[in-house]
XYZ file of C-alpha atoms in Angstrom:
569
model
C 50.544 173.457 17.067
C 48.627 172.438 14.257
C 46.278 175.080 13.572
C 42.107 174.277 14.950
C 41.135 174.116 10.872
C 43.536 171.176 10.293
C 42.021 167.959 9.884
C 42.668 166.425 12.803
C 45.371 163.276 12.697
C 42.823 160.877 13.753
C 40.155 161.568 11.411
C 42.903 161.857 8.785
C 44.241 157.714 9.921
C 41.000 156.705 9.655
C 40.304 158.238 6.182
C 43.869 156.758 5.167
C 42.186 153.530 7.037
C 39.190 152.959 5.141
C 41.137 154.159 1.674
C 44.106 151.351 2.130
C 40.756 148.490 2.973
C 39.625 149.380 -0.204
C 41.900 148.975 -2.001
C 42.375 146.047 -0.509
C 39.607 144.419 -0.996
C 39.356 146.072 -4.438
C 42.193 144.038 -5.318
C 41.431 140.867 -2.947
C 37.923 141.102 -5.330
C 39.564 141.580 -9.429
C 42.232 137.940 -7.944
C 39.198 136.464 -7.179
C 37.442 137.136 -10.065
C 40.284 136.063 -12.242
C 40.147 132.465 -10.746
C 37.236 132.139 -10.785
C 36.881 132.560 -14.351
C 39.822 130.991 -15.317
C 38.498 127.676 -12.983
C 35.155 128.133 -15.149
C 36.956 128.232 -18.616
C 39.311 125.835 -17.213
C 35.899 123.587 -16.343
C 34.243 123.915 -19.277
C 37.326 122.934 -21.571
C 37.336 119.942 -19.583
C 34.354 119.137 -20.000
C 34.293 119.627 -23.710
C 37.426 117.888 -23.366
C 35.851 114.895 -22.223
C 33.075 114.719 -24.320
C 35.336 115.013 -27.604
C 36.932 112.133 -26.091
C 34.225 109.898 -25.101
C 32.800 109.830 -29.209
C 36.144 110.099 -30.754
C 35.777 106.613 -28.209
C 32.806 105.219 -29.938
C 33.457 102.081 -32.760
C 30.583 103.343 -34.234
C 30.843 106.934 -34.753
C 34.152 105.712 -35.980
C 33.214 103.242 -38.191
C 31.064 106.240 -40.202
C 33.991 108.333 -39.899
C 36.299 105.646 -42.042
C 33.486 104.580 -44.272
C 33.170 108.754 -44.963
C 37.129 109.116 -45.276
C 37.374 106.010 -47.578
C 34.989 107.547 -50.191
C 36.818 109.528 -52.007
C 33.992 112.026 -53.274
C 32.002 114.279 -51.161
C 29.250 113.617 -48.814
C 25.658 114.857 -49.720
C 23.803 117.096 -47.566
C 21.081 115.338 -47.678
C 22.427 111.860 -47.048
C 24.655 113.358 -44.220
C 21.021 115.003 -42.086
C 19.971 110.767 -41.469
C 23.112 109.888 -40.514
C 24.155 107.742 -37.715
C 27.043 110.225 -37.007
C 24.233 113.077 -37.500
C 21.732 111.682 -35.130
C 24.587 111.386 -32.141
C 25.039 114.864 -31.866
C 22.795 116.443 -32.080
C 21.090 113.929 -28.841
C 24.463 114.568 -27.538
C 24.141 118.233 -27.261
C 21.126 118.824 -26.615
C 21.681 115.598 -23.624
C 25.221 117.602 -22.040
C 23.723 121.017 -23.228
C 26.644 121.694 -26.025
C 27.064 124.475 -28.117
C 28.046 122.465 -30.830
C 29.227 119.086 -31.861
C 31.139 118.492 -35.189
C 32.519 115.181 -37.080
C 34.709 115.861 -40.052
C 35.653 113.786 -42.006
C 39.839 113.585 -43.464
C 39.293 116.630 -45.628
C 37.726 118.671 -42.636
C 34.153 117.918 -44.107
C 31.343 118.469 -41.610
C 29.933 115.014 -41.123
C 27.318 116.190 -38.323
C 26.707 119.646 -37.624
C 24.118 121.756 -35.083
C 23.025 123.243 -38.822
C 21.565 120.914 -41.371
C 22.294 123.259 -43.423
C 26.585 123.208 -43.544
C 26.724 119.552 -43.356
C 28.837 118.446 -46.277
C 30.910 121.424 -46.106
C 34.892 122.000 -45.019
C 35.145 123.346 -41.598
C 35.339 127.080 -40.556
C 38.479 126.685 -38.565
C 41.923 124.763 -38.731
C 41.690 121.065 -38.098
C 45.259 120.233 -39.048
C 47.215 119.675 -35.985
C 43.943 117.234 -35.352
C 44.496 115.286 -37.752
C 48.107 115.228 -36.826
C 46.689 113.234 -34.430
C 46.968 116.277 -31.487
C 44.385 116.816 -28.944
C 43.839 120.834 -29.510
C 42.114 122.885 -26.890
C 41.202 126.261 -27.032
C 38.526 129.035 -27.860
C 37.397 130.151 -31.345
C 34.934 132.042 -32.617
C 33.528 129.660 -35.479
C 30.139 130.342 -37.233
C 28.100 129.440 -34.406
C 29.968 131.647 -32.484
C 33.158 132.256 -29.193
C 33.389 128.965 -28.010
C 35.505 126.875 -25.562
C 36.358 123.882 -27.636
C 38.678 120.981 -27.479
C 38.710 119.224 -30.749
C 39.958 115.479 -30.476
C 41.279 113.119 -33.859
C 39.399 110.312 -34.850
C 41.191 107.340 -35.347
C 40.296 103.860 -37.490
C 41.498 100.579 -36.583
C 45.374 100.903 -37.523
C 46.036 104.779 -34.904
C 45.787 106.427 -37.778
C 43.549 110.180 -37.652
C 41.462 109.687 -39.815
C 38.785 112.154 -38.651
C 38.035 114.828 -35.688
C 35.221 115.449 -32.751
C 34.982 118.701 -32.318
C 33.073 119.556 -29.118
C 31.810 123.067 -27.754
C 30.403 125.447 -25.568
C 28.728 129.570 -25.980
C 30.665 132.325 -23.989
C 27.883 132.851 -22.302
C 26.815 129.673 -21.297
C 29.939 128.680 -19.335
C 30.005 132.248 -17.441
C 26.305 131.268 -16.175
C 27.635 131.293 -12.816
C 29.670 134.299 -12.648
C 26.674 136.885 -11.422
C 25.445 135.240 -8.156
C 29.519 134.244 -7.836
C 29.335 138.859 -8.246
C 26.866 139.100 -5.981
C 28.599 137.070 -3.522
C 31.509 138.238 -3.737
C 30.316 142.271 -3.140
C 28.742 141.382 -0.533
C 31.545 139.623 1.558
C 33.773 143.200 0.023
C 29.955 145.343 1.497
C 30.731 143.807 4.485
C 34.771 143.745 4.672
C 34.238 147.329 4.662
C 31.310 148.315 6.800
C 33.780 145.682 9.161
C 36.867 148.028 8.386
C 34.975 151.659 9.008
C 34.050 150.345 12.203
C 36.982 149.147 13.491
C 38.913 152.133 12.581
C 36.022 154.316 14.458
C 36.294 152.065 17.067
C 40.306 152.552 16.860
C 39.733 156.116 16.375
C 38.818 156.449 19.796
C 40.342 154.250 21.384
C 43.657 156.409 20.238
C 41.639 159.836 21.749
C 40.933 157.929 24.632
C 44.445 157.335 24.661
C 46.006 159.994 23.728
C 43.871 161.916 25.604
C 42.690 163.674 22.838
C 46.327 165.217 21.816
C 47.182 165.222 18.708
C 50.856 163.419 17.130
C 51.958 167.184 16.261
C 50.888 168.463 19.654
C 52.229 164.648 21.383
C 55.673 165.405 19.092
C 56.348 169.585 21.508
C 54.885 167.572 24.962
C 57.813 165.375 23.670
C 60.042 168.026 23.062
C 58.994 170.364 26.057
C 60.097 167.376 28.195
C 63.201 166.708 26.856
C 64.389 170.211 27.323
C 62.079 170.062 31.138
C 63.154 166.680 32.733
C 67.441 166.909 31.178
C 67.313 170.882 31.218
C 66.430 171.047 35.993
C 68.874 169.980 38.307
C 66.071 168.788 40.177
C 65.497 165.013 39.552
C 61.923 164.355 38.274
C 59.760 160.157 39.131
C 56.541 159.557 37.887
C 54.260 156.915 38.185
C 50.962 155.532 36.948
C 47.525 155.512 38.544
C 49.557 151.288 38.954
C 52.201 151.946 40.483
C 54.102 151.944 38.263
C 57.033 154.585 36.474
C 56.494 156.200 34.178
C 58.717 159.386 34.470
C 62.393 159.145 35.899
C 64.954 161.407 33.926
C 68.731 161.465 34.677
C 68.597 163.264 38.191
C 66.234 161.332 39.858
C 68.438 158.127 38.955
C 71.673 159.837 40.162
C 69.761 160.387 44.158
C 68.557 157.520 44.402
C 71.213 155.922 43.070
C 69.012 153.903 40.175
C 68.876 153.242 36.932
C 66.586 151.803 33.301
C 63.873 152.459 36.614
C 60.420 153.480 33.663
C 58.045 150.376 32.963
C 59.354 148.818 37.069
C 56.482 148.381 39.446
C 57.051 150.778 42.782
C 57.347 147.932 44.236
C 59.745 146.496 43.007
C 61.919 149.327 41.780
C 64.527 149.418 44.753
C 63.606 152.802 46.744
C 63.821 154.043 50.549
C 60.924 153.732 52.755
C 60.126 156.705 52.838
C 60.476 157.996 49.207
C 57.667 155.209 48.021
C 54.999 156.602 50.756
C 55.200 160.155 48.985
C 54.917 158.543 45.317
C 52.621 156.341 46.003
C 51.186 159.767 47.885
C 51.528 158.984 51.212
C 52.897 162.714 52.245
C 52.842 165.256 49.714
C 56.329 166.828 51.847
C 58.939 164.958 53.263
C 62.018 164.728 53.065
C 64.666 161.156 53.269
C 68.336 160.177 53.965
C 69.319 158.158 51.490
C 72.831 156.954 50.966
C 75.066 160.373 52.039
C 71.818 162.913 50.722
C 68.749 164.094 52.207
C 66.252 164.827 49.534
C 63.824 166.873 49.727
C 60.430 165.546 47.599
C 57.590 167.908 46.962
C 54.919 165.440 45.614
C 51.818 166.457 43.893
C 48.305 163.950 41.752
C 48.008 164.848 38.173
C 44.364 165.201 36.558
C 43.165 165.661 32.873
C 39.480 166.323 32.626
C 38.888 164.962 35.632
C 40.558 161.642 34.848
C 43.659 160.895 37.828
C 46.521 159.833 35.783
C 49.172 159.424 38.826
C 51.579 161.755 40.475
C 54.770 163.402 39.990
C 57.157 164.074 42.473
C 59.826 166.108 42.730
C 63.637 165.447 44.107
C 65.512 167.794 45.424
C 68.845 167.173 46.845
C 69.361 169.301 50.263
C 71.377 168.533 51.494
C 74.267 171.141 51.129
C 71.640 173.580 52.765
C 71.373 171.043 55.499
C 75.414 170.884 55.749
C 75.020 174.441 55.490
C 72.362 174.593 58.335
C 74.650 172.241 60.731
C 78.598 174.720 60.145
C 75.283 177.675 60.399
C 74.204 176.051 63.860
C 77.942 175.326 64.989
C 78.707 179.244 64.731
C 75.923 180.268 66.213
C 76.628 177.675 69.509
C 80.474 179.612 69.438
C 79.275 182.868 69.089
C 76.723 182.171 72.228
C 80.417 180.607 73.970
C 81.781 183.934 73.130
C 79.433 186.553 74.583
C 79.328 184.348 77.685
C 83.000 184.234 77.961
C 82.835 187.959 76.511
C 80.522 188.802 79.253
C 81.890 187.280 82.242
C 84.899 188.022 81.295
C 83.609 192.045 81.697
C 82.347 190.896 84.504
C 85.263 189.755 86.028
C 87.180 192.515 84.801
C 85.264 195.111 86.824
C 85.316 192.875 89.941
C 89.520 192.926 89.907
C 89.434 196.566 89.512
C 86.978 197.253 91.890
C 89.591 195.239 93.415
C 92.734 197.779 93.354
C 90.300 200.606 93.873
C 89.716 199.945 96.977
C 93.219 199.155 97.974
C 93.219 195.767 98.400
C 95.839 194.408 95.664
C 96.536 191.243 97.539
C 93.107 190.288 96.923
C 93.034 191.144 92.875
C 95.686 188.679 92.871
C 93.707 186.237 94.031
C 91.704 186.679 91.935
C 93.450 187.226 89.092
C 95.209 183.458 90.106
C 92.036 181.948 90.173
C 90.869 183.008 87.111
C 94.631 182.458 84.441
C 93.682 178.470 86.502
C 89.522 177.956 85.999
C 89.844 180.571 82.566
C 87.150 183.357 82.049
C 84.127 181.358 81.932
C 82.843 178.656 84.709
C 81.390 176.594 81.982
C 78.762 173.800 82.979
C 81.573 170.297 81.216
C 83.060 168.425 84.107
C 86.445 167.137 83.997
C 86.618 170.458 81.232
C 90.723 170.917 82.271
C 90.802 167.486 80.987
C 91.052 170.154 77.076
C 94.038 171.186 75.766
C 92.413 172.373 73.350
C 90.849 176.058 73.176
C 88.388 175.379 70.755
C 86.936 172.143 72.462
C 87.073 173.720 75.569
C 84.322 176.625 74.671
C 82.368 174.702 72.895
C 82.573 172.034 74.590
C 80.767 175.030 77.184
C 78.881 176.641 74.846
C 76.543 172.509 74.741
C 76.974 172.358 78.226
C 74.922 175.426 78.326
C 72.673 174.282 76.536
C 72.179 171.358 77.589
C 72.106 172.696 80.631
C 69.440 174.458 80.750
C 67.677 170.525 78.892
C 68.957 169.127 82.465
C 71.407 167.231 81.056
C 75.029 167.219 82.475
C 77.991 167.125 80.285
C 81.214 165.785 80.629
C 84.576 164.793 79.496
C 85.434 161.025 79.619
C 88.601 160.614 82.213
C 90.178 158.809 80.126
C 90.513 161.964 77.806
C 93.830 162.733 75.820
C 94.443 164.948 73.398
C 97.938 166.036 73.106
C 97.542 168.268 69.243
C 95.538 171.213 68.084
C 92.546 171.148 66.408
C 93.264 172.493 62.945
C 89.450 171.124 61.105
C 87.335 173.690 63.754
C 84.115 173.479 60.833
C 84.830 169.718 60.464
C 84.925 169.300 63.964
C 82.624 171.135 64.996
C 79.768 169.694 62.551
C 80.059 165.844 63.795
C 80.662 166.391 66.805
C 78.005 169.381 67.636
C 75.794 166.893 66.194
C 76.594 163.609 67.895
C 76.481 165.562 71.307
C 73.654 167.344 69.777
C 71.828 163.609 69.662
C 73.115 162.648 72.708
C 70.993 165.760 74.725
C 68.251 164.667 73.349
C 68.086 160.582 74.235
C 68.955 162.088 77.157
C 66.250 164.221 77.261
C 64.317 161.333 76.741
C 65.752 158.646 79.304
C 65.933 158.846 82.902
C 67.511 161.044 85.404
C 69.979 161.406 85.563
C 70.880 162.444 82.602
C 74.321 163.098 81.239
C 75.978 162.876 78.005
C 80.118 161.517 78.357
C 82.208 162.685 75.776
C 85.726 160.896 75.015
C 88.300 163.247 72.300
C 91.814 160.950 71.625
C 94.087 161.472 69.037
C 95.752 159.066 67.096
C 98.299 161.712 65.121
C 96.550 163.557 62.875
C 93.287 161.736 63.488
C 90.506 163.033 65.752
C 88.674 160.905 67.215
C 85.335 161.149 69.154
C 83.036 158.891 71.091
C 79.606 160.306 72.621
C 77.299 157.730 74.978
C 74.298 159.135 76.417
C 71.744 157.792 79.594
C 69.755 158.404 77.128
C 66.482 154.432 76.783
C 69.753 153.133 73.187
C 68.824 152.127 70.165
C 67.661 149.011 71.092
C 64.482 150.393 73.206
C 63.452 153.223 70.180
C 64.045 150.304 67.141
C 61.588 147.164 66.708
C 64.411 145.217 65.564
C 68.067 144.611 67.541
C 69.972 144.058 65.565
C 74.361 144.824 67.603
C 75.443 147.909 65.351
C 78.741 147.331 66.803
C 81.188 149.075 64.162
C 79.260 148.970 61.060
C 81.868 150.273 58.190
C 78.726 151.715 56.277
C 77.332 153.307 58.655
C 73.555 151.154 57.750
C 73.367 151.467 61.993
C 73.281 155.372 61.641
C 70.729 155.853 59.512
C 68.543 153.033 61.797
C 69.986 155.649 64.706
C 69.152 158.854 62.352
C 65.680 158.536 62.723
C 65.196 157.869 66.683
C 68.434 159.196 67.648
C 68.089 162.977 67.007
C 65.937 164.169 64.009
C 67.230 161.875 61.198
C 69.256 164.403 58.952
C 73.002 165.256 61.215
C 74.194 161.368 61.012
C 74.203 160.829 57.948
C 75.980 164.407 56.859
C 78.399 163.649 59.525
C 79.361 160.560 58.244
C 79.991 161.968 54.824
C 81.643 164.932 55.782
C 84.074 162.071 58.345
C 84.432 160.206 55.234
C 85.309 162.709 53.731
C 89.063 163.633 55.139
C 89.360 159.549 54.875
C 87.699 159.205 58.439
C 84.062 157.580 59.465
C 81.418 156.913 61.584
C 79.525 153.586 63.565
C 77.708 152.891 66.146
C 80.164 151.336 69.094
C 76.920 149.937 71.464
C 73.082 150.587 71.021
C 72.946 150.609 74.672
C 72.045 148.986 77.782
C 70.688 148.861 81.194
C 73.699 150.828 82.368
C 73.741 153.954 79.401
C 72.807 154.151 76.231
C 74.012 154.971 72.832
C 78.152 155.572 71.799
C 78.600 156.292 69.035
C 82.196 157.407 67.766
C 83.883 159.631 64.368
C 87.626 159.669 63.142
C 88.127 162.876 61.497
C 91.597 162.130 59.676
C 94.091 165.226 59.659
C 91.436 167.435 62.005
C 94.643 167.577 64.656
C 97.907 169.143 64.055
C 99.992 167.510 66.113
C 102.695 168.983 68.578
C 105.779 170.158 66.664
C 103.785 169.667 63.233
C 101.398 171.760 61.525
C 100.321 173.230 64.796
C 100.866 173.047 68.430
C 99.000 173.664 71.765
C 100.642 176.266 73.929
C 100.844 176.525 77.793
C 98.080 178.135 78.200
C 95.752 176.007 75.733
C 95.960 178.674 73.603
C 96.451 177.366 69.638
C 99.249 178.621 67.131
C 98.016 177.378 64.321
C 99.448 177.010 61.000
C 96.723 175.477 59.036
C 96.925 173.749 55.723
C 94.583 174.067 53.350
C 90.596 173.175 53.872
C 90.291 171.813 50.167
C 93.095 169.499 50.173
C 93.190 167.991 54.117
C 89.569 166.449 52.822
């Protein structure tokens, strides 16, 4: 973090911008002044050249110059002072504002000059180029000072140069318009600097408002910290600004939500599940959502700084494994309860048998034990329980029947149940079948009497196929849209059903467990007048066929050489 006594970045930016504007204005002013001076010089030179050409073409002046050049002697100043050339030059200089107009003969002797005392003398500046027939434009310093002058040859009737006309404008006169021009340039420069200062101040205020007063050094630290935090955690982070545009979406969030390049996309066009959009929009602080085969937990919080709302941040956690573990623990709890009931009932019946033997009622004891061998140790309230040959399924569904009976629902085994092998994937079977039965019981409780749940168990080689039907109202009555579900291989209907046919989390997990081994879970029938919804699940490699990896003995008990669980999945 920067020290507090260090100049703020916005101030440094303001000073740098102002200094840049000053340099630009100074450069532009210099260039403009240079161009203005050159223009004034060019105008003076052009004016001098035009006057000199006009005088050099004047017939009277040509005649006088020719006469003077033809005279072998040197003209006298007294003779020239009141001559035609002197009068013409003086009048023209007064009318045009020229510093001087000088007319010479072919020897450079002045025939006209602003200073009559210099008439009849040779000019102080070179004249050979002009007598050679060239026009000369230059800045020279003569007897009258520095000036912009133009020299034009005077020609005779044959075109031979016989003299020159020199017209000059004083330097001070040339730049008479420069002070007002400098004043205009100065005002423009000062106005530009003031405008730049105001713009820099507004930019500074805008900068600090956009960055919430955070300096660039602090922004660098924030970006580093944000990158480290967002990419260093397994939780997804999704941030939405007050306008509903996604501003932050780390790699974990993209993975959990199955999206890419979400930053900058409006929330309503991001393709997120409805529950996620509702949670991120601030509808609920804590929520759970099912997305694909994942159970997501969303913790959303509004973000503010100095009382200004900045949007909403959602932390997305994957609770799929946790919910799956809860399902398995629920299965264990169910089996434990069933074993506890079996142990209690078995102990009671052993006491009965022992009492009969102690009472020397041996035949009654034998009959009682024979009946016990046929019925089993516990009379679970399961209709058609004898159709199940696997002891695990008998005990598990028996425990589920006890729970269902407490809620007024009868659990029964369908007549077409046919299972020859033995269950070897007890955990997966218990998780999938238990969830389907629990959801069916919940749906049956919500329906009208009589309330029942029917389970069909079939084996297909090493695969276990189960169907669960109930007496509930079915899925059509619970959903606003009742499109037939039939056998959706992708399980989309199972997602819909989960929201109304149970608690919404178990079905996606059950489908994932089934698919993990190569099976699936789907909806056969959404329900009608005679029954409610019918679900089906297929679990591959969940059964050991007779004579295979496991077998069922004559007493219904299993002797399993169960394959490794990881390999079976």
